[in-house]
PDB file of N, CA and C in Angstrom:
ATOM      1  N   MET A 127     -67.780 -50.612   3.635  1.00 47.00           N
ATOM      2  CA  MET A 127     -68.657 -50.130   5.634  1.00 47.00           C
ATOM      3  C   MET A 127     -67.979 -51.575   6.023  1.00 47.00           C
ATOM      4  N   SER A 128     -67.522 -52.742   4.766  1.00 55.00           N
ATOM      5  CA  SER A 128     -68.187 -54.675   5.687  1.00 55.00           C
ATOM      6  C   SER A 128     -66.432 -54.523   6.008  1.00 55.00           C
ATOM      7  N   ILE A 129     -64.825 -53.293   5.349  1.00 58.00           N
ATOM      8  CA  ILE A 129     -64.069 -54.177   6.156  1.00 58.00           C
ATOM      9  C   ILE A 129     -63.840 -53.704   7.889  1.00 58.00           C
ATOM     10  N   LEU A 130     -65.078 -52.204   8.136  1.00 58.00           N
ATOM     11  CA  LEU A 130     -65.349 -51.373   9.460  1.00 58.00           C
ATOM     12  C   LEU A 130     -65.838 -52.359   9.998  1.00 58.00           C
ATOM     13  N   ASP A 131     -66.482 -53.239   9.324  1.00 59.00           N
ATOM     14  CA  ASP A 131     -68.115 -53.996  10.345  1.00 59.00           C
ATOM     15  C   ASP A 131     -66.905 -54.897  10.499  1.00 59.00           C
ATOM     16  N   GLY A 132     -65.927 -56.150   9.848  1.00 60.00           N
ATOM     17  CA  GLY A 132     -65.565 -56.444  10.319  1.00 60.00           C
ATOM     18  C   GLY A 132     -64.393 -56.493  11.440  1.00 60.00           C
ATOM     19  N   ILE A 133     -63.480 -56.005  11.204  1.00 56.00           N
ATOM     20  CA  ILE A 133     -62.637 -55.565  12.433  1.00 56.00           C
ATOM     21  C   ILE A 133     -63.253 -55.064  14.188  1.00 56.00           C
ATOM     22  N   LEU A 134     -65.511 -54.741  13.718  1.00 56.00           N
ATOM     23  CA  LEU A 134     -65.576 -54.329  14.846  1.00 56.00           C
ATOM     24  C   LEU A 134     -66.493 -55.815  15.799  1.00 56.00           C
ATOM     25  N   GLY A 135     -66.886 -57.317  14.534  1.00 56.00           N
ATOM     26  CA  GLY A 135     -66.407 -58.212  14.907  1.00 56.00           C
ATOM     27  C   GLY A 135     -65.213 -58.550  15.896  1.00 56.00           C
ATOM     28  N   GLN A 136     -64.960 -58.120  15.333  1.00 53.00           N
ATOM     29  CA  GLN A 136     -62.674 -59.028  15.829  1.00 53.00           C
ATOM     30  C   GLN A 136     -62.899 -58.327  17.597  1.00 53.00           C
ATOM     31  N   VAL A 137     -63.666 -56.764  17.431  1.00 47.00           N
ATOM     32  CA  VAL A 137     -63.401 -56.328  18.987  1.00 47.00           C
ATOM     33  C   VAL A 137     -64.329 -56.601  20.006  1.00 47.00           C
ATOM     34  N   THR A 138     -65.617 -56.824  19.223  1.00 51.00           N
ATOM     35  CA  THR A 138     -66.994 -56.595  20.224  1.00 51.00           C
ATOM     36  C   THR A 138     -67.989 -57.922  18.789  1.00 51.00           C
ATOM     37  N   GLN A 139     -68.643 -58.237  20.343  1.00 47.00           N
ATOM     38  CA  GLN A 139     -70.034 -59.006  19.405  1.00 47.00           C
ATOM     39  C   GLN A 139     -71.403 -58.436  19.215  1.00 47.00           C
ATOM     40  N   ASN A 140     -71.761 -59.027  17.548  1.00 47.00           N
ATOM     41  CA  ASN A 140     -72.657 -58.238  17.154  1.00 47.00           C
ATOM     42  C   ASN A 140     -72.725 -56.306  17.119  1.00 47.00           C
ATOM     43  N   ALA A 141     -71.923 -55.906  15.974  1.00 59.00           N
ATOM     44  CA  ALA A 141     -71.579 -54.779  17.003  1.00 59.00           C
ATOM     45  C   ALA A 141     -70.798 -54.461  15.425  1.00 59.00           C
ATOM     46  N   ASP A 142     -71.741 -53.193  14.347  1.00 73.00           N
ATOM     47  CA  ASP A 142     -71.207 -53.149  13.357  1.00 73.00           C
ATOM     48  C   ASP A 142     -72.052 -51.912  12.873  1.00 73.00           C
ATOM     49  N   ILE A 143     -71.596 -51.174  12.195  1.00 80.00           N
ATOM     50  CA  ILE A 143     -71.740 -49.713  12.297  1.00 80.00           C
ATOM     51  C   ILE A 143     -73.430 -49.383  12.277  1.00 80.00           C
ATOM     52  N   ALA A 144     -74.165 -50.255  11.219  1.00 82.00           N
ATOM     53  CA  ALA A 144     -75.153 -50.268  11.506  1.00 82.00           C
ATOM     54  C   ALA A 144     -76.152 -50.106  12.178  1.00 82.00           C
ATOM     55  N   ASN A 145     -75.835 -51.076  13.144  1.00 84.00           N
ATOM     56  CA  ASN A 145     -76.204 -51.659  14.338  1.00 84.00           C
ATOM     57  C   ASN A 145     -75.789 -50.237  15.325  1.00 84.00           C
ATOM     58  N   LEU A 146     -74.613 -50.257  15.954  1.00 84.00           N
ATOM     59  CA  LEU A 146     -73.986 -49.033  16.274  1.00 84.00           C
ATOM     60  C   LEU A 146     -74.906 -47.610  15.894  1.00 84.00           C
ATOM     61  N   ALA A 147     -75.541 -47.349  14.709  1.00 88.00           N
ATOM     62  CA  ALA A 147     -76.219 -46.002  13.906  1.00 88.00           C
ATOM     63  C   ALA A 147     -77.203 -45.807  15.103  1.00 88.00           C
ATOM     64  N   ALA A 148     -77.332 -47.192  14.834  1.00 91.00           N
ATOM     65  CA  ALA A 148     -79.372 -46.994  15.589  1.00 91.00           C
ATOM     66  C   ALA A 148     -79.562 -46.793  17.071  1.00 91.00           C
ATOM     67  N   LYS A 149     -78.478 -47.227  17.484  1.00 90.00           N
ATOM     68  CA  LYS A 149     -78.543 -47.443  19.290  1.00 90.00           C
ATOM     69  C   LYS A 149     -77.870 -45.386  19.262  1.00 90.00           C
ATOM     70  N   VAL A 150     -76.997 -45.347  18.806  1.00 93.00           N
ATOM     71  CA  VAL A 150     -77.253 -43.930  18.913  1.00 93.00           C
ATOM     72  C   VAL A 150     -77.330 -42.756  18.179  1.00 93.00           C
ATOM     73  N   GLY A 151     -78.759 -42.962  17.148  1.00 95.00           N
ATOM     74  CA  GLY A 151     -79.375 -41.653  16.511  1.00 95.00           C
ATOM     75  C   GLY A 151     -78.603 -41.065  15.729  1.00 95.00           C
ATOM     76  N   LEU A 152     -77.079 -42.421  15.010  1.00 94.00           N
ATOM     77  CA  LEU A 152     -76.992 -41.488  13.714  1.00 94.00           C
ATOM     78  C   LEU A 152     -76.713 -42.476  12.567  1.00 94.00           C
ATOM     79  N   SER A 153     -76.664 -41.335  11.895  1.00 92.00           N
ATOM     80  CA  SER A 153     -76.458 -41.989  10.207  1.00 92.00           C
ATOM     81  C   SER A 153     -75.320 -42.968  10.268  1.00 92.00           C
ATOM     82  N   PRO A 154     -75.587 -44.112   9.276  1.00 87.00           N
ATOM     83  CA  PRO A 154     -74.127 -45.427   9.270  1.00 87.00           C
ATOM     84  C   PRO A 154     -72.957 -43.945   9.176  1.00 87.00           C
ATOM     85  N   GLU A 155     -73.076 -43.407   8.096  1.00 89.00           N
ATOM     86  CA  GLU A 155     -72.074 -42.567   6.999  1.00 89.00           C
ATOM     87  C   GLU A 155     -71.162 -41.380   8.517  1.00 89.00           C
ATOM     88  N   HIS A 156     -72.350 -41.536   8.990  1.00 92.00           N
ATOM     89  CA  HIS A 156     -72.114 -40.490  10.828  1.00 92.00           C
ATOM     90  C   HIS A 156     -71.606 -41.531  11.367  1.00 92.00           C
ATOM     91  N   VAL A 157     -71.406 -42.802  11.659  1.00 87.00           N
ATOM     92  CA  VAL A 157     -70.656 -43.676  12.991  1.00 87.00           C
ATOM     93  C   VAL A 157     -69.331 -43.631  12.242  1.00 87.00           C
ATOM     94  N   GLU A 158     -68.685 -44.524  10.770  1.00 85.00           N
ATOM     95  CA  GLU A 158     -68.653 -45.116   9.742  1.00 85.00           C
ATOM     96  C   GLU A 158     -67.292 -43.210  10.557  1.00 85.00           C
ATOM     97  N   GLN A 159     -67.397 -42.776   9.862  1.00 89.00           N
ATOM     98  CA  GLN A 159     -66.417 -41.533  10.685  1.00 89.00           C
ATOM     99  C   GLN A 159     -65.812 -41.584  11.961  1.00 89.00           C
ATOM    100  N   ALA A 160     -67.078 -41.653  12.653  1.00 90.00           N
ATOM    101  CA  ALA A 160     -67.092 -41.166  14.162  1.00 90.00           C
ATOM    102  C   ALA A 160     -65.991 -42.328  14.641  1.00 90.00           C
ATOM    103  N   VAL A 161     -66.631 -43.402  14.261  1.00 85.00           N
ATOM    104  CA  VAL A 161     -65.775 -44.430  14.370  1.00 85.00           C
ATOM    105  C   VAL A 161     -63.716 -44.779  14.086  1.00 85.00           C
ATOM    106  N   GLN A 162     -63.805 -44.362  12.537  1.00 85.00           N
ATOM    107  CA  GLN A 162     -62.044 -44.019  11.789  1.00 85.00           C
ATOM    108  C   GLN A 162     -61.554 -43.330  12.472  1.00 85.00           C
ATOM    109  N   ALA A 163     -62.452 -41.533  13.283  1.00 89.00           N
ATOM    110  CA  ALA A 163     -61.615 -40.740  14.076  1.00 89.00           C
ATOM    111  C   ALA A 163     -61.497 -41.027  15.257  1.00 89.00           C
ATOM    112  N   LEU A 164     -61.863 -42.080  15.692  1.00 89.00           N
ATOM    113  CA  LEU A 164     -62.116 -42.373  17.368  1.00 89.00           C
ATOM    114  C   LEU A 164     -60.767 -43.677  17.026  1.00 89.00           C
ATOM    115  N   ALA A 165     -60.483 -44.374  16.089  1.00 84.00           N
ATOM    116  CA  ALA A 165     -59.334 -45.114  16.210  1.00 84.00           C
ATOM    117  C   ALA A 165     -57.417 -44.222  15.862  1.00 84.00           C
ATOM    118  N   LYS A 166     -58.193 -43.526  14.839  1.00 87.00           N
ATOM    119  CA  LYS A 166     -57.129 -42.096  15.161  1.00 87.00           C
ATOM    120  C   LYS A 166     -56.795 -41.923  15.873  1.00 87.00           C
ATOM    121  N   PHE A 167     -57.045 -40.758  16.860  1.00 90.00           N
ATOM    122  CA  PHE A 167     -57.201 -40.204  18.244  1.00 90.00           C
ATOM    123  C   PHE A 167     -56.807 -41.331  19.075  1.00 90.00           C
ATOM    124  N   HIS A 168     -57.551 -42.046  18.917  1.00 86.00           N
ATOM    125  CA  HIS A 168     -56.701 -43.248  20.803  1.00 86.00           C
ATOM    126  C   HIS A 168     -55.131 -43.722  20.421  1.00 86.00           C
ATOM    127  N   PRO A 169     -54.673 -43.397  20.132  1.00 86.00           N
ATOM    128  CA  PRO A 169     -53.867 -43.677  20.150  1.00 86.00           C
ATOM    129  C   PRO A 169     -52.399 -42.939  20.328  1.00 86.00           C
ATOM    130  N   MET A 170     -52.797 -41.008  20.401  1.00 89.00           N
ATOM    131  CA  MET A 170     -52.358 -39.631  20.669  1.00 89.00           C
ATOM    132  C   MET A 170     -52.550 -39.012  22.128  1.00 89.00           C
ATOM    133  N   ASP A 171     -51.935 -38.207  22.089  1.00 91.00           N
ATOM    134  CA  ASP A 171     -52.059 -37.814  23.256  1.00 91.00           C
ATOM    135  C   ASP A 171     -52.748 -36.853  23.265  1.00 91.00           C
ATOM    136  N   VAL A 172     -53.909 -36.994  23.362  1.00 91.00           N
ATOM    137  CA  VAL A 172     -55.207 -35.952  23.276  1.00 91.00           C
ATOM    138  C   VAL A 172     -56.573 -36.938  23.603  1.00 91.00           C
ATOM    139  N   ASP A 173     -57.237 -36.142  24.660  1.00 93.00           N
ATOM    140  CA  ASP A 173     -58.854 -36.574  24.925  1.00 93.00           C
ATOM    141  C   ASP A 173     -59.249 -37.495  23.242  1.00 93.00           C
ATOM    142  N   THR A 174     -59.651 -38.912  24.077  1.00 92.00           N
ATOM    143  CA  THR A 174     -60.197 -39.450  22.092  1.00 92.00           C
ATOM    144  C   THR A 174     -61.740 -38.714  21.623  1.00 92.00           C
ATOM    145  N   ALA A 175     -62.195 -38.664  22.578  1.00 94.00           N
ATOM    146  CA  ALA A 175     -63.608 -38.702  22.254  1.00 94.00           C
ATOM    147  C   ALA A 175     -63.345 -36.336  21.159  1.00 94.00           C
ATOM    148  N   GLU A 176     -62.471 -35.441  22.507  1.00 96.00           N
ATOM    149  CA  GLU A 176     -62.523 -34.356  21.745  1.00 96.00           C
ATOM    150  C   GLU A 176     -61.969 -34.087  20.574  1.00 96.00           C
ATOM    151  N   GLY A 177     -60.974 -34.908  20.033  1.00 95.00           N
ATOM    152  CA  GLY A 177     -60.178 -35.302  19.537  1.00 95.00           C
ATOM    153  C   GLY A 177     -60.798 -35.457  17.780  1.00 95.00           C
ATOM    154  N   ALA A 178     -61.653 -36.965  18.279  1.00 94.00           N
ATOM    155  CA  ALA A 178     -62.656 -36.719  17.497  1.00 94.00           C
ATOM    156  C   ALA A 178     -63.932 -36.253  16.866  1.00 94.00           C
ATOM    157  N   SER A 179     -64.160 -35.409  18.066  1.00 96.00           N
ATOM    158  CA  SER A 179     -64.962 -34.560  17.293  1.00 96.00           C
ATOM    159  C   SER A 179     -64.736 -33.032  16.782  1.00 96.00           C
ATOM    160  N   SER A 180     -63.601 -32.848  16.945  1.00 96.00           N
ATOM    161  CA  SER A 180     -63.327 -31.637  16.421  1.00 96.00           C
ATOM    162  C   SER A 180     -62.730 -32.112  14.816  1.00 96.00           C
ATOM    163  N   ALA A 181     -62.406 -34.101  14.451  1.00 95.00           N
ATOM    164  CA  ALA A 181     -62.238 -34.571  13.493  1.00 95.00           C
ATOM    165  C   ALA A 181     -63.482 -33.641  12.299  1.00 95.00           C
ATOM    166  N   THR A 182     -64.248 -34.573  13.470  1.00 95.00           N
ATOM    167  CA  THR A 182     -65.999 -34.486  12.566  1.00 95.00           C
ATOM    168  C   THR A 182     -66.826 -33.965  12.524  1.00 95.00           C
ATOM    169  N   GLY A 183     -66.874 -33.474  13.620  1.00 97.00           N
ATOM    170  CA  GLY A 183     -67.727 -32.218  13.878  1.00 97.00           C
ATOM    171  C   GLY A 183     -68.973 -32.714  14.830  1.00 97.00           C
ATOM    172  N   LEU A 184     -68.749 -34.423  15.197  1.00 96.00           N
ATOM    173  CA  LEU A 184     -70.223 -34.895  15.829  1.00 96.00           C
ATOM    174  C   LEU A 184     -69.851 -34.252  17.550  1.00 96.00           C
ATOM    175  N   PRO A 185     -70.919 -34.245  18.162  1.00 96.00           N
ATOM    176  CA  PRO A 185     -71.089 -33.956  19.657  1.00 96.00           C
ATOM    177  C   PRO A 185     -70.468 -34.973  20.563  1.00 96.00           C
ATOM    178  N   VAL A 186     -69.154 -35.047  21.389  1.00 97.00           N
ATOM    179  CA  VAL A 186     -68.258 -35.345  21.928  1.00 97.00           C
ATOM    180  C   VAL A 186     -69.179 -36.363  23.157  1.00 97.00           C
ATOM    181  N   ASP A 187     -70.392 -35.968  23.766  1.00 96.00           N
ATOM    182  CA  ASP A 187     -71.443 -37.484  24.035  1.00 96.00           C
ATOM    183  C   ASP A 187     -71.537 -38.540  23.029  1.00 96.00           C
ATOM    184  N   LYS A 188     -71.470 -37.981  21.540  1.00 95.00           N
ATOM    185  CA  LYS A 188     -72.598 -39.229  20.642  1.00 95.00           C
ATOM    186  C   LYS A 188     -71.556 -39.774  20.906  1.00 95.00           C
ATOM    187  N   LEU A 189     -70.180 -39.648  20.739  1.00 95.00           N
ATOM    188  CA  LEU A 189     -68.078 -40.172  20.705  1.00 95.00           C
ATOM    189  C   LEU A 189     -68.176 -40.768  21.737  1.00 95.00           C
ATOM    190  N   GLN A 190     -68.748 -40.353  23.238  1.00 95.00           N
ATOM    191  CA  GLN A 190     -68.357 -41.106  24.241  1.00 95.00           C
ATOM    192  C   GLN A 190     -69.591 -42.808  23.890  1.00 95.00           C
ATOM    193  N   GLU A 191     -70.737 -42.758  24.131  1.00 94.00           N
ATOM    194  CA  GLU A 191     -72.299 -43.559  23.762  1.00 94.00           C
ATOM    195  C   GLU A 191     -71.239 -44.427  22.781  1.00 94.00           C
ATOM    196  N   ILE A 192     -70.350 -43.427  22.332  1.00 91.00           N
ATOM    197  CA  ILE A 192     -70.082 -44.716  20.608  1.00 91.00           C
ATOM    198  C   ILE A 192     -69.024 -45.626  21.054  1.00 91.00           C
ATOM    199  N   ILE A 193     -67.541 -45.176  21.706  1.00 90.00           N
ATOM    200  CA  ILE A 193     -67.084 -45.817  22.389  1.00 90.00           C
ATOM    201  C   ILE A 193     -67.338 -46.996  23.561  1.00 90.00           C
ATOM    202  N   GLY A 194     -68.395 -46.434  24.109  1.00 90.00           N
ATOM    203  CA  GLY A 194     -69.140 -47.062  25.008  1.00 90.00           C
ATOM    204  C   GLY A 194     -70.023 -48.748  24.158  1.00 90.00           C
ATOM    205  N   HIS A 195     -70.384 -48.408  23.440  1.00 87.00           N
ATOM    206  CA  HIS A 195     -70.293 -49.667  22.385  1.00 87.00           C
ATOM    207  C   HIS A 195     -70.040 -50.030  21.863  1.00 87.00           C
ATOM    208  N   ILE A 196     -68.455 -49.930  21.912  1.00 82.00           N
ATOM    209  CA  ILE A 196     -67.941 -50.923  21.083  1.00 82.00           C
ATOM    210  C   ILE A 196     -67.076 -51.730  21.949  1.00 82.00           C
ATOM    211  N   GLY A 197     -67.283 -51.078  23.800  1.00 83.00           N
ATOM    212  CA  GLY A 197     -66.631 -52.154  24.766  1.00 83.00           C
ATOM    213  C   GLY A 197     -65.568 -51.386  25.350  1.00 83.00           C
ATOM    214  N   GLY A 198     -65.395 -50.051  25.143  1.00 85.00           N
ATOM    215  CA  GLY A 198     -64.537 -48.604  26.499  1.00 85.00           C
ATOM    216  C   GLY A 198     -63.381 -48.944  25.837  1.00 85.00           C
ATOM    217  N   GLU A 199     -62.105 -47.941  25.905  1.00 80.00           N
ATOM    218  CA  GLU A 199     -61.414 -47.235  25.967  1.00 80.00           C
ATOM    219  C   GLU A 199     -60.298 -48.824  25.371  1.00 80.00           C
ATOM    220  N   GLY A 200     -60.437 -49.648  26.298  1.00 80.00           N
ATOM    221  CA  GLY A 200     -59.590 -51.323  26.268  1.00 80.00           C
ATOM    222  C   GLY A 200     -59.842 -52.124  23.975  1.00 80.00           C
ATOM    223  N   SER A 201     -61.728 -52.167  24.051  1.00 78.00           N
ATOM    224  CA  SER A 201     -61.819 -52.301  22.461  1.00 78.00           C
ATOM    225  C   SER A 201     -61.397 -51.650  21.539  1.00 78.00           C
ATOM    226  N   LEU A 202     -62.090 -49.991  22.491  1.00 78.00           N
ATOM    227  CA  LEU A 202     -61.247 -49.245  20.880  1.00 78.00           C
ATOM    228  C   LEU A 202     -59.685 -49.028  20.745  1.00 78.00           C
ATOM    229  N   GLY A 203     -58.842 -49.359  22.309  1.00 78.00           N
ATOM    230  CA  GLY A 203     -57.906 -49.250  21.712  1.00 78.00           C
ATOM    231  C   GLY A 203     -57.218 -50.892  20.729  1.00 78.00           C
ATOM    232  N   HIS A 204     -58.061 -52.039  20.703  1.00 76.00           N
ATOM    233  CA  HIS A 204     -58.020 -52.947  19.967  1.00 76.00           C
ATOM    234  C   HIS A 204     -58.136 -52.717  19.199  1.00 76.00           C
ATOM    235  N   PHE A 205     -59.086 -51.910  18.555  1.00 71.00           N
ATOM    236  CA  PHE A 205     -59.819 -52.037  17.418  1.00 71.00           C
ATOM    237  C   PHE A 205     -58.915 -50.756  16.560  1.00 71.00           C
ATOM    238  N   ALA A 206     -58.436 -49.651  17.275  1.00 74.00           N
ATOM    239  CA  ALA A 206     -57.272 -49.274  16.480  1.00 74.00           C
ATOM    240  C   ALA A 206     -56.292 -49.857  16.048  1.00 74.00           C
ATOM    241  N   ASP A 207     -55.791 -50.549  16.441  1.00 75.00           N
ATOM    242  CA  ASP A 207     -54.720 -51.525  16.248  1.00 75.00           C
ATOM    243  C   ASP A 207     -54.830 -52.502  15.551  1.00 75.00           C
ATOM    244  N   LEU A 208     -56.349 -53.031  14.870  1.00 72.00           N
ATOM    245  CA  LEU A 208     -56.553 -53.900  13.792  1.00 72.00           C
ATOM    246  C   LEU A 208     -56.737 -53.499  13.172  1.00 72.00           C
ATOM    247  N   LEU A 209     -56.825 -51.528  12.850  1.00 67.00           N
ATOM    248  CA  LEU A 209     -57.268 -50.786  12.266  1.00 67.00           C
ATOM    249  C   LEU A 209     -56.416 -49.638  11.947  1.00 67.00           C
ATOM    250  N   LYS A 210     -55.262 -50.011  12.590  1.00 65.00           N
ATOM    251  CA  LYS A 210     -54.198 -48.873  11.382  1.00 65.00           C
ATOM    252  C   LYS A 210     -53.449 -49.085  10.848  1.00 65.00           C
ATOM    253  N   GLY A 211     -52.975 -48.640   9.595  1.00 49.00           N
ATOM    254  CA  GLY A 211     -52.179 -48.734   8.072  1.00 49.00           C
ATOM    255  C   GLY A 211     -51.144 -48.474   7.715  1.00 49.00           C
ATOM    256  N   ASP A 212     -50.368 -48.896   9.322  1.00 45.00           N
ATOM    257  CA  ASP A 212     -48.755 -48.777   9.113  1.00 45.00           C
ATOM    258  C   ASP A 212     -48.128 -50.141   8.434  1.00 45.00           C
ATOM    259  N   GLY A 213     -49.276 -51.178   7.708  1.00 43.00           N
ATOM    260  CA  GLY A 213     -48.799 -53.046   8.155  1.00 43.00           C
ATOM    261  C   GLY A 213     -48.432 -53.526   8.559  1.00 43.00           C
ATOM    262  N   ALA A 214     -49.367 -52.674  10.208  1.00 46.00           N
ATOM    263  CA  ALA A 214     -49.391 -54.603  11.012  1.00 46.00           C
ATOM    264  C   ALA A 214     -51.373 -53.901  11.019  1.00 46.00           C
ATOM    265  N   GLY A 215     -52.265 -53.443  10.830  1.00 44.00           N
ATOM    266  CA  GLY A 215     -53.428 -52.800  10.100  1.00 44.00           C
ATOM    267  C   GLY A 215     -53.611 -53.912   9.335  1.00 44.00           C
ATOM    268  N   VAL A 216     -54.817 -54.069   9.363  1.00 45.00           N
ATOM    269  CA  VAL A 216     -55.483 -55.206   8.567  1.00 45.00           C
ATOM    270  C   VAL A 216     -55.756 -54.021   7.403  1.00 45.00           C
ATOM    271  N   LEU A 217     -55.633 -51.944   7.463  1.00 43.00           N
ATOM    272  CA  LEU A 217     -55.341 -51.304   6.453  1.00 43.00           C
ATOM    273  C   LEU A 217     -54.058 -51.329   6.315  1.00 43.00           C
ATOM    274  N   GLY A 218     -53.336 -51.173   6.794  1.00 44.00           N
ATOM    275  CA  GLY A 218     -51.975 -51.886   5.777  1.00 44.00           C
ATOM    276  C   GLY A 218     -51.332 -52.874   5.179  1.00 44.00           C
ATOM    277  N   GLN A 219     -52.234 -53.933   5.863  1.00 44.00           N
ATOM    278  CA  GLN A 219     -52.321 -55.259   4.621  1.00 44.00           C
ATOM    279  C   GLN A 219     -52.321 -54.832   3.410  1.00 44.00           C
ATOM    280  N   ILE A 220     -53.716 -54.292   3.303  1.00 40.00           N
ATOM    281  CA  ILE A 220     -54.712 -53.792   2.212  1.00 40.00           C
ATOM    282  C   ILE A 220     -53.427 -53.196   1.327  1.00 40.00           C
ATOM    283  N   GLY A 221     -52.905 -52.263   1.462  1.00 42.00           N
ATOM    284  CA  GLY A 221     -52.725 -51.390   0.765  1.00 42.00           C
ATOM    285  C   GLY A 221     -51.305 -52.154   0.638  1.00 42.00           C
ATOM    286  N   GLY A 222     -50.738 -52.820   1.270  1.00 43.00           N
ATOM    287  CA  GLY A 222     -49.462 -53.761   0.931  1.00 43.00           C
ATOM    288  C   GLY A 222     -49.728 -54.748   0.116  1.00 43.00           C
ATOM    289  N   LEU A 223     -50.903 -55.351  -0.252  1.00 40.00           N
ATOM    290  CA  LEU A 223     -51.276 -56.554  -0.950  1.00 40.00           C
ATOM    291  C   LEU A 223     -51.928 -55.319  -2.751  1.00 40.00           C
ATOM    292  N   ALA A 224     -52.074 -54.533  -2.581  1.00 42.00           N
ATOM    293  CA  ALA A 224     -52.683 -53.527  -3.848  1.00 42.00           C
ATOM    294  C   ALA A 224     -51.441 -52.717  -4.061  1.00 42.00           C
ATOM    295  N   SER A 225     -50.290 -52.326  -3.466  1.00 43.00           N
ATOM    296  CA  SER A 225     -48.842 -52.077  -3.871  1.00 43.00           C
ATOM    297  C   SER A 225     -48.184 -53.223  -4.479  1.00 43.00           C
ATOM    298  N   GLY A 226     -48.824 -54.734  -4.635  1.00 47.00           N
ATOM    299  CA  GLY A 226     -47.448 -55.940  -5.281  1.00 47.00           C
ATOM    300  C   GLY A 226     -48.244 -56.073  -6.126  1.00 47.00           C
ATOM    301  N   LEU A 227     -50.085 -56.342  -5.915  1.00 46.00           N
ATOM    302  CA  LEU A 227     -50.612 -56.309  -7.104  1.00 46.00           C
ATOM    303  C   LEU A 227     -50.475 -55.729  -8.345  1.00 46.00           C
ATOM    304  N   LEU A 228     -49.719 -54.443  -8.030  1.00 48.00           N
ATOM    305  CA  LEU A 228     -49.781 -53.199  -8.788  1.00 48.00           C
ATOM    306  C   LEU A 228     -47.894 -52.676  -9.067  1.00 48.00           C
ATOM    307  N   GLY A 229     -47.134 -53.884  -8.629  1.00 49.00           N
ATOM    308  CA  GLY A 229     -45.650 -53.854  -9.131  1.00 49.00           C
ATOM    309  C   GLY A 229     -45.180 -53.255  -8.194  1.00 49.00           C
ATOM    310  N   GLY A 230     -46.018 -52.138  -6.476  1.00 50.00           N
ATOM    311  CA  GLY A 230     -45.141 -51.542  -5.778  1.00 50.00           C
ATOM    312  C   GLY A 230     -44.014 -52.483  -5.307  1.00 50.00           C
ATOM    313  N   LYS A 231     -44.329 -52.435  -4.193  1.00 45.00           N
ATOM    314  CA  LYS A 231     -43.760 -53.769  -2.819  1.00 45.00           C
ATOM    315  C   LYS A 231     -43.206 -54.603  -3.840  1.00 45.00           C
ATOM    316  N   GLN A 232     -41.832 -55.771  -3.338  1.00 45.00           N
ATOM    317  CA  GLN A 232     -41.801 -56.476  -3.722  1.00 45.00           C
ATOM    318  C   GLN A 232     -41.429 -57.490  -2.668  1.00 45.00           C
TER     319      GLN A 232
END
């Protein structure tokens, strides 16, 4: 969870997975799944909360509550940009680093 906590810290003040979980009444594991799904569905041409709900099985109102605690759609967009795995986001950078260490990309 520390990677997600670090990214959330860049987007909002005093937000981490455990804190969000306590605020919305879900387990940290569910909130972690929710945040990842929200980041995934945000750039898509679908309702972010409904897409994340279909992927996680969590209620739309809880996902909208998480969006509100993160700081709204604008902050969620910034979070999604930081998280995306295409090389520009943290996950892409980690993947590139791991691949370089293991002899993949040069």
